[in-house]
Short mmCIF file of C-alpha atoms in Angstrom, two decimals:
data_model
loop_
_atom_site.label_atom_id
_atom_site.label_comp_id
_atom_site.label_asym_id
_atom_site.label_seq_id
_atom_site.Cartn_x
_atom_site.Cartn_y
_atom_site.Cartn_z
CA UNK G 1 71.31 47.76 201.25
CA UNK G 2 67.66 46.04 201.32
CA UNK G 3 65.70 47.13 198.29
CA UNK G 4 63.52 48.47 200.89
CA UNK G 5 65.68 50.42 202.74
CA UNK G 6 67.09 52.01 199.34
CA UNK G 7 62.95 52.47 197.84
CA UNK G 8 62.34 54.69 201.36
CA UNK G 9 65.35 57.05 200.76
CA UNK G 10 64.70 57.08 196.88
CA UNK G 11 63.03 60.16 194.84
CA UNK G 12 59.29 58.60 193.22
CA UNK G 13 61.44 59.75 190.16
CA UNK G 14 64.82 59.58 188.83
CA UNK G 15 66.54 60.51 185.67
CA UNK G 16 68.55 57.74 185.07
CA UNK G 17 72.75 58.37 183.24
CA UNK G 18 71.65 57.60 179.95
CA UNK G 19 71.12 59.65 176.74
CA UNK G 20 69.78 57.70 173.65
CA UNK G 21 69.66 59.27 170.16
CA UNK G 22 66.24 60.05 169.46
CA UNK G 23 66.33 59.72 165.82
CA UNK G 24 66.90 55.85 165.35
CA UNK G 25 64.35 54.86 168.04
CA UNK G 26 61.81 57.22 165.75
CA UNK G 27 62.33 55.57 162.29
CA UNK G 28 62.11 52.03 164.95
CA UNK G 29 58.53 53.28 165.27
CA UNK G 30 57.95 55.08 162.16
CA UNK G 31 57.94 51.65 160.01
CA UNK G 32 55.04 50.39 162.28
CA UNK G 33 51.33 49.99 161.24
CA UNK G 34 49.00 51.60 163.56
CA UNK G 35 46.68 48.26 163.32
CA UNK G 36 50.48 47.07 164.82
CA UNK G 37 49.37 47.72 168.47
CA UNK G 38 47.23 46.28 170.33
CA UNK G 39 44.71 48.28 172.76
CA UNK G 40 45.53 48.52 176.15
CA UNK G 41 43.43 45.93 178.24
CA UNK G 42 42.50 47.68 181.70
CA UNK G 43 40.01 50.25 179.41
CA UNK G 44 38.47 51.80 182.52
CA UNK G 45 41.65 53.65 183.57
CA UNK G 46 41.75 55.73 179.93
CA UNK G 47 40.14 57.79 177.34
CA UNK G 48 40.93 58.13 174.01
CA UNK G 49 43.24 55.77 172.23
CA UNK G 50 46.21 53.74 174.89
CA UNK G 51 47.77 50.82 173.40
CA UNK G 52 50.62 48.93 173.32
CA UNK G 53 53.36 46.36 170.93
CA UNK G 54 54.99 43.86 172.70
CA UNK G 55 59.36 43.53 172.03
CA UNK G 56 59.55 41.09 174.98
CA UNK G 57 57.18 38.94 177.09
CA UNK G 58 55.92 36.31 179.16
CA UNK G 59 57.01 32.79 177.85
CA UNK G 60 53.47 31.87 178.40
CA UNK G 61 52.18 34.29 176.93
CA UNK G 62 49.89 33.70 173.57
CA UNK G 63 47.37 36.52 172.87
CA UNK G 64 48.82 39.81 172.36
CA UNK G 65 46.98 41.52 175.12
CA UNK G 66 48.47 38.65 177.46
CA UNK G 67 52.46 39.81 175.74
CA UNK G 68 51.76 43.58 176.68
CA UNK G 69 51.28 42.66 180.56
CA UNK G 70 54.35 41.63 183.24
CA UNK G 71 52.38 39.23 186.00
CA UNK G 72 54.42 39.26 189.11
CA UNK G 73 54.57 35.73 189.51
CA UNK G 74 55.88 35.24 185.78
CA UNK G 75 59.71 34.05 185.79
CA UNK G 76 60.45 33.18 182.27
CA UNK G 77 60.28 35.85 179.66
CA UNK G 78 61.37 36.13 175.88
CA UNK G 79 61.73 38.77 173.05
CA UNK G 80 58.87 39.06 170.50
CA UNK G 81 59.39 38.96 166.77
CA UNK G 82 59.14 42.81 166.64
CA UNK G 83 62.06 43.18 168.52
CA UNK G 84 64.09 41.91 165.87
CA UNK G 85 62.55 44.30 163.53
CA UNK G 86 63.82 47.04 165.80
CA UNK G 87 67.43 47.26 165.97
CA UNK G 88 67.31 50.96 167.43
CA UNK G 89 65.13 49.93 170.58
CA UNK G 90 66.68 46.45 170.57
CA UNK G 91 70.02 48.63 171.24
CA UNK G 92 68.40 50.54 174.39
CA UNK G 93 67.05 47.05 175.91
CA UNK G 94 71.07 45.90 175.97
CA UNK G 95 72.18 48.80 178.03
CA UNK G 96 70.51 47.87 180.67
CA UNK G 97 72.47 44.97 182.77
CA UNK G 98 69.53 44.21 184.90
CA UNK G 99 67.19 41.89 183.83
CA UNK G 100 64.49 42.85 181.79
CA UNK G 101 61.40 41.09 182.45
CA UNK G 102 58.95 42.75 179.18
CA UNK G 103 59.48 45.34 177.12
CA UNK G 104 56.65 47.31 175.29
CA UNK G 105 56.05 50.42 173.49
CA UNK G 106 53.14 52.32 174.58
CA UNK G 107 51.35 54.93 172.65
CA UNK G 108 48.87 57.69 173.76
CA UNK G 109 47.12 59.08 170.75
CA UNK G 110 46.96 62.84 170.69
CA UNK G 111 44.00 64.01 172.69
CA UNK G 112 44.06 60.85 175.00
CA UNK G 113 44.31 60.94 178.64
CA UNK G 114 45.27 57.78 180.68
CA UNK G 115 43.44 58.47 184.00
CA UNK G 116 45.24 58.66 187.67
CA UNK G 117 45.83 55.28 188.79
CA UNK G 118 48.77 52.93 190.62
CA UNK G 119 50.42 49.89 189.39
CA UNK G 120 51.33 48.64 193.18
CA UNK G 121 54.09 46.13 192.27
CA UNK G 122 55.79 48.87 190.67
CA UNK G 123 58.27 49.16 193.31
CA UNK G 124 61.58 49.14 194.39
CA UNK G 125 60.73 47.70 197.65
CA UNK G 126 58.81 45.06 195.72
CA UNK G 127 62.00 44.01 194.03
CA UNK G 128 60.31 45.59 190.51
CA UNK G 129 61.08 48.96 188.50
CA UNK G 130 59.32 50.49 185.45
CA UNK G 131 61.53 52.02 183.65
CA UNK G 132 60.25 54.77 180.96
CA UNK G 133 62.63 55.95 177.47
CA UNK G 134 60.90 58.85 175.75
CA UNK G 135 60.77 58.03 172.02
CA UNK G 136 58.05 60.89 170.78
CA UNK G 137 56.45 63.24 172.49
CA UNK G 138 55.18 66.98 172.49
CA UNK G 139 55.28 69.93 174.75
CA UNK G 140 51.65 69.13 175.60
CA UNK G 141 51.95 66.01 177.08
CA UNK G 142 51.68 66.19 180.48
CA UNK G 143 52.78 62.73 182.62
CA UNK G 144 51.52 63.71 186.29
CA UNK G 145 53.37 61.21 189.28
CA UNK G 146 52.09 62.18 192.69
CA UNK G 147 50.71 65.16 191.50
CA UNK G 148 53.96 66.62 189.35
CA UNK G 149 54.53 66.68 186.22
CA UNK G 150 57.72 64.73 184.84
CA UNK G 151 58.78 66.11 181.55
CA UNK G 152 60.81 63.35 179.64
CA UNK G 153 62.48 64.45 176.42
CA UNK G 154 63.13 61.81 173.58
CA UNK G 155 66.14 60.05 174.37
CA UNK G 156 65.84 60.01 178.40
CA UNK G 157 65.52 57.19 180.34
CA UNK G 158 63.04 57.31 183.92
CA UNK G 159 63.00 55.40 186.65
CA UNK G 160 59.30 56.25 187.79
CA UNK G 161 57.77 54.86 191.25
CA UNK G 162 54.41 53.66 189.18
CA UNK G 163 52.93 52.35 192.57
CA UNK G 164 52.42 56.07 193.22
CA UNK G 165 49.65 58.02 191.65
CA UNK G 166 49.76 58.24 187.99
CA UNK G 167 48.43 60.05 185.36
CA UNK G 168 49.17 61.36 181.78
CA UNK G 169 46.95 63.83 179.21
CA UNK G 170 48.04 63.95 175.57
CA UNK G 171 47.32 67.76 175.24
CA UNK G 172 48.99 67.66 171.58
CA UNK G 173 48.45 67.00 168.04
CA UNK G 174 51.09 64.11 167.80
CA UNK G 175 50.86 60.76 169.73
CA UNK G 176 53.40 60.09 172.28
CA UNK G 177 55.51 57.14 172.40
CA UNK G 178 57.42 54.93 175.02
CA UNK G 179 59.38 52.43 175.24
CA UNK G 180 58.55 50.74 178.49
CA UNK G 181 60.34 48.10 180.52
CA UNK G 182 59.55 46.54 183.80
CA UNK G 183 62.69 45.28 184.90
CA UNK G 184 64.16 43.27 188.05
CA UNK G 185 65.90 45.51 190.83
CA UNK G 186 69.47 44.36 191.05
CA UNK G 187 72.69 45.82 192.49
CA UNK G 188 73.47 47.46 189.11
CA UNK G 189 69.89 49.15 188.71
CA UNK G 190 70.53 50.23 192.31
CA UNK G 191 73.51 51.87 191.27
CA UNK G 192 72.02 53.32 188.54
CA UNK G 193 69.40 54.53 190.51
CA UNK G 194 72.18 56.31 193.04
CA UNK G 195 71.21 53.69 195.78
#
């Protein structure tokens, strides 16, 4: 099936069959530096504090606000020294047999909202899929995708249609963490995805 036959018969959000243990993905994170991430570059679409640490890239990439971005066009992408440092996350990025064009954690500090918004070539049909594994979060974060809320517990893995519209508020005292991949739509994501 066409990947845009399969994105017009698929949910804008999907649970996807795997269930990561929480607790090595946390002490991943907990031996970072906050000064480790960098601030997220498109500054009109939050408040508060978004940013983002690169584990995989563009090639071309040099500056880290270029490492935490996936251009369309790119083709050739490679891990980033932190992924080495992170054996827990490194684990997650293997299970998934698709290829995985960057990987990046993104953190919303407690308090911070990241304002409604689309990322258009988020899309199946577009032959590109973000895929979202909760690594810490709280009861008061609330992500918003066309207008309902997706809770994701730590551990879960989402396949979320980002070219929708988007939003997220950090209601709590604790920062919430991602790990976020954009990834290539192939017949195993497909079939992952229950397409």
């Amino acid at each position: 099936m066409a990947t845009a036959q399969v994105q017009s018969v698929l949910p804008d959000r999907i649970r996807l069959p795997f269930a990561f243990d929480p607790a090595p993905l946390v002490a991943d994170v907990a031996a970072l530096e906050r000064g480790d991430f960098t601030t997220h570059f498109v500054q009109q679409n939050f408040e508060g504090d978004w940013s983002a640490l690169p584990l995989r890239a563009a090639a071309s990439a040099r500056h880290p606000i270029q490492m935490i971005y996936s251009p369309p066009d790119e083709t050739a992408f490679v891990d980033t020294p932190w992924r080495a440092r992170m054996p827990a996350l490194s684990a997650v990025l293997r299970a998934f047999r698709c290829p995985v064009r960057s990987a990046r954690l993104m953190r919303l500090a407690a308090g911070s909202v990241i304002k409604e918004h689309r990322d258009l070539d988020l899309d199946v049909a577009e032959g590109f899929a973000r895929i979202h594994v909760a690594v810490v979060t709280n009861a008061d974060v609330d992500f918003r995708l066309n207008g309902t809320r997706v809770a994701m517990a730590p551990g879960e893995a989402w396949y979320l249609r980002l070219a929708d519209p988007h939003s997220v508020v950090n209601g709590g005292t604790t920062p919430r963490i991602h790990l976020v991949m954009d990834v290539v739509v192939d017949d195993w994501l497909l079939r992952q995805l229950g397409g």
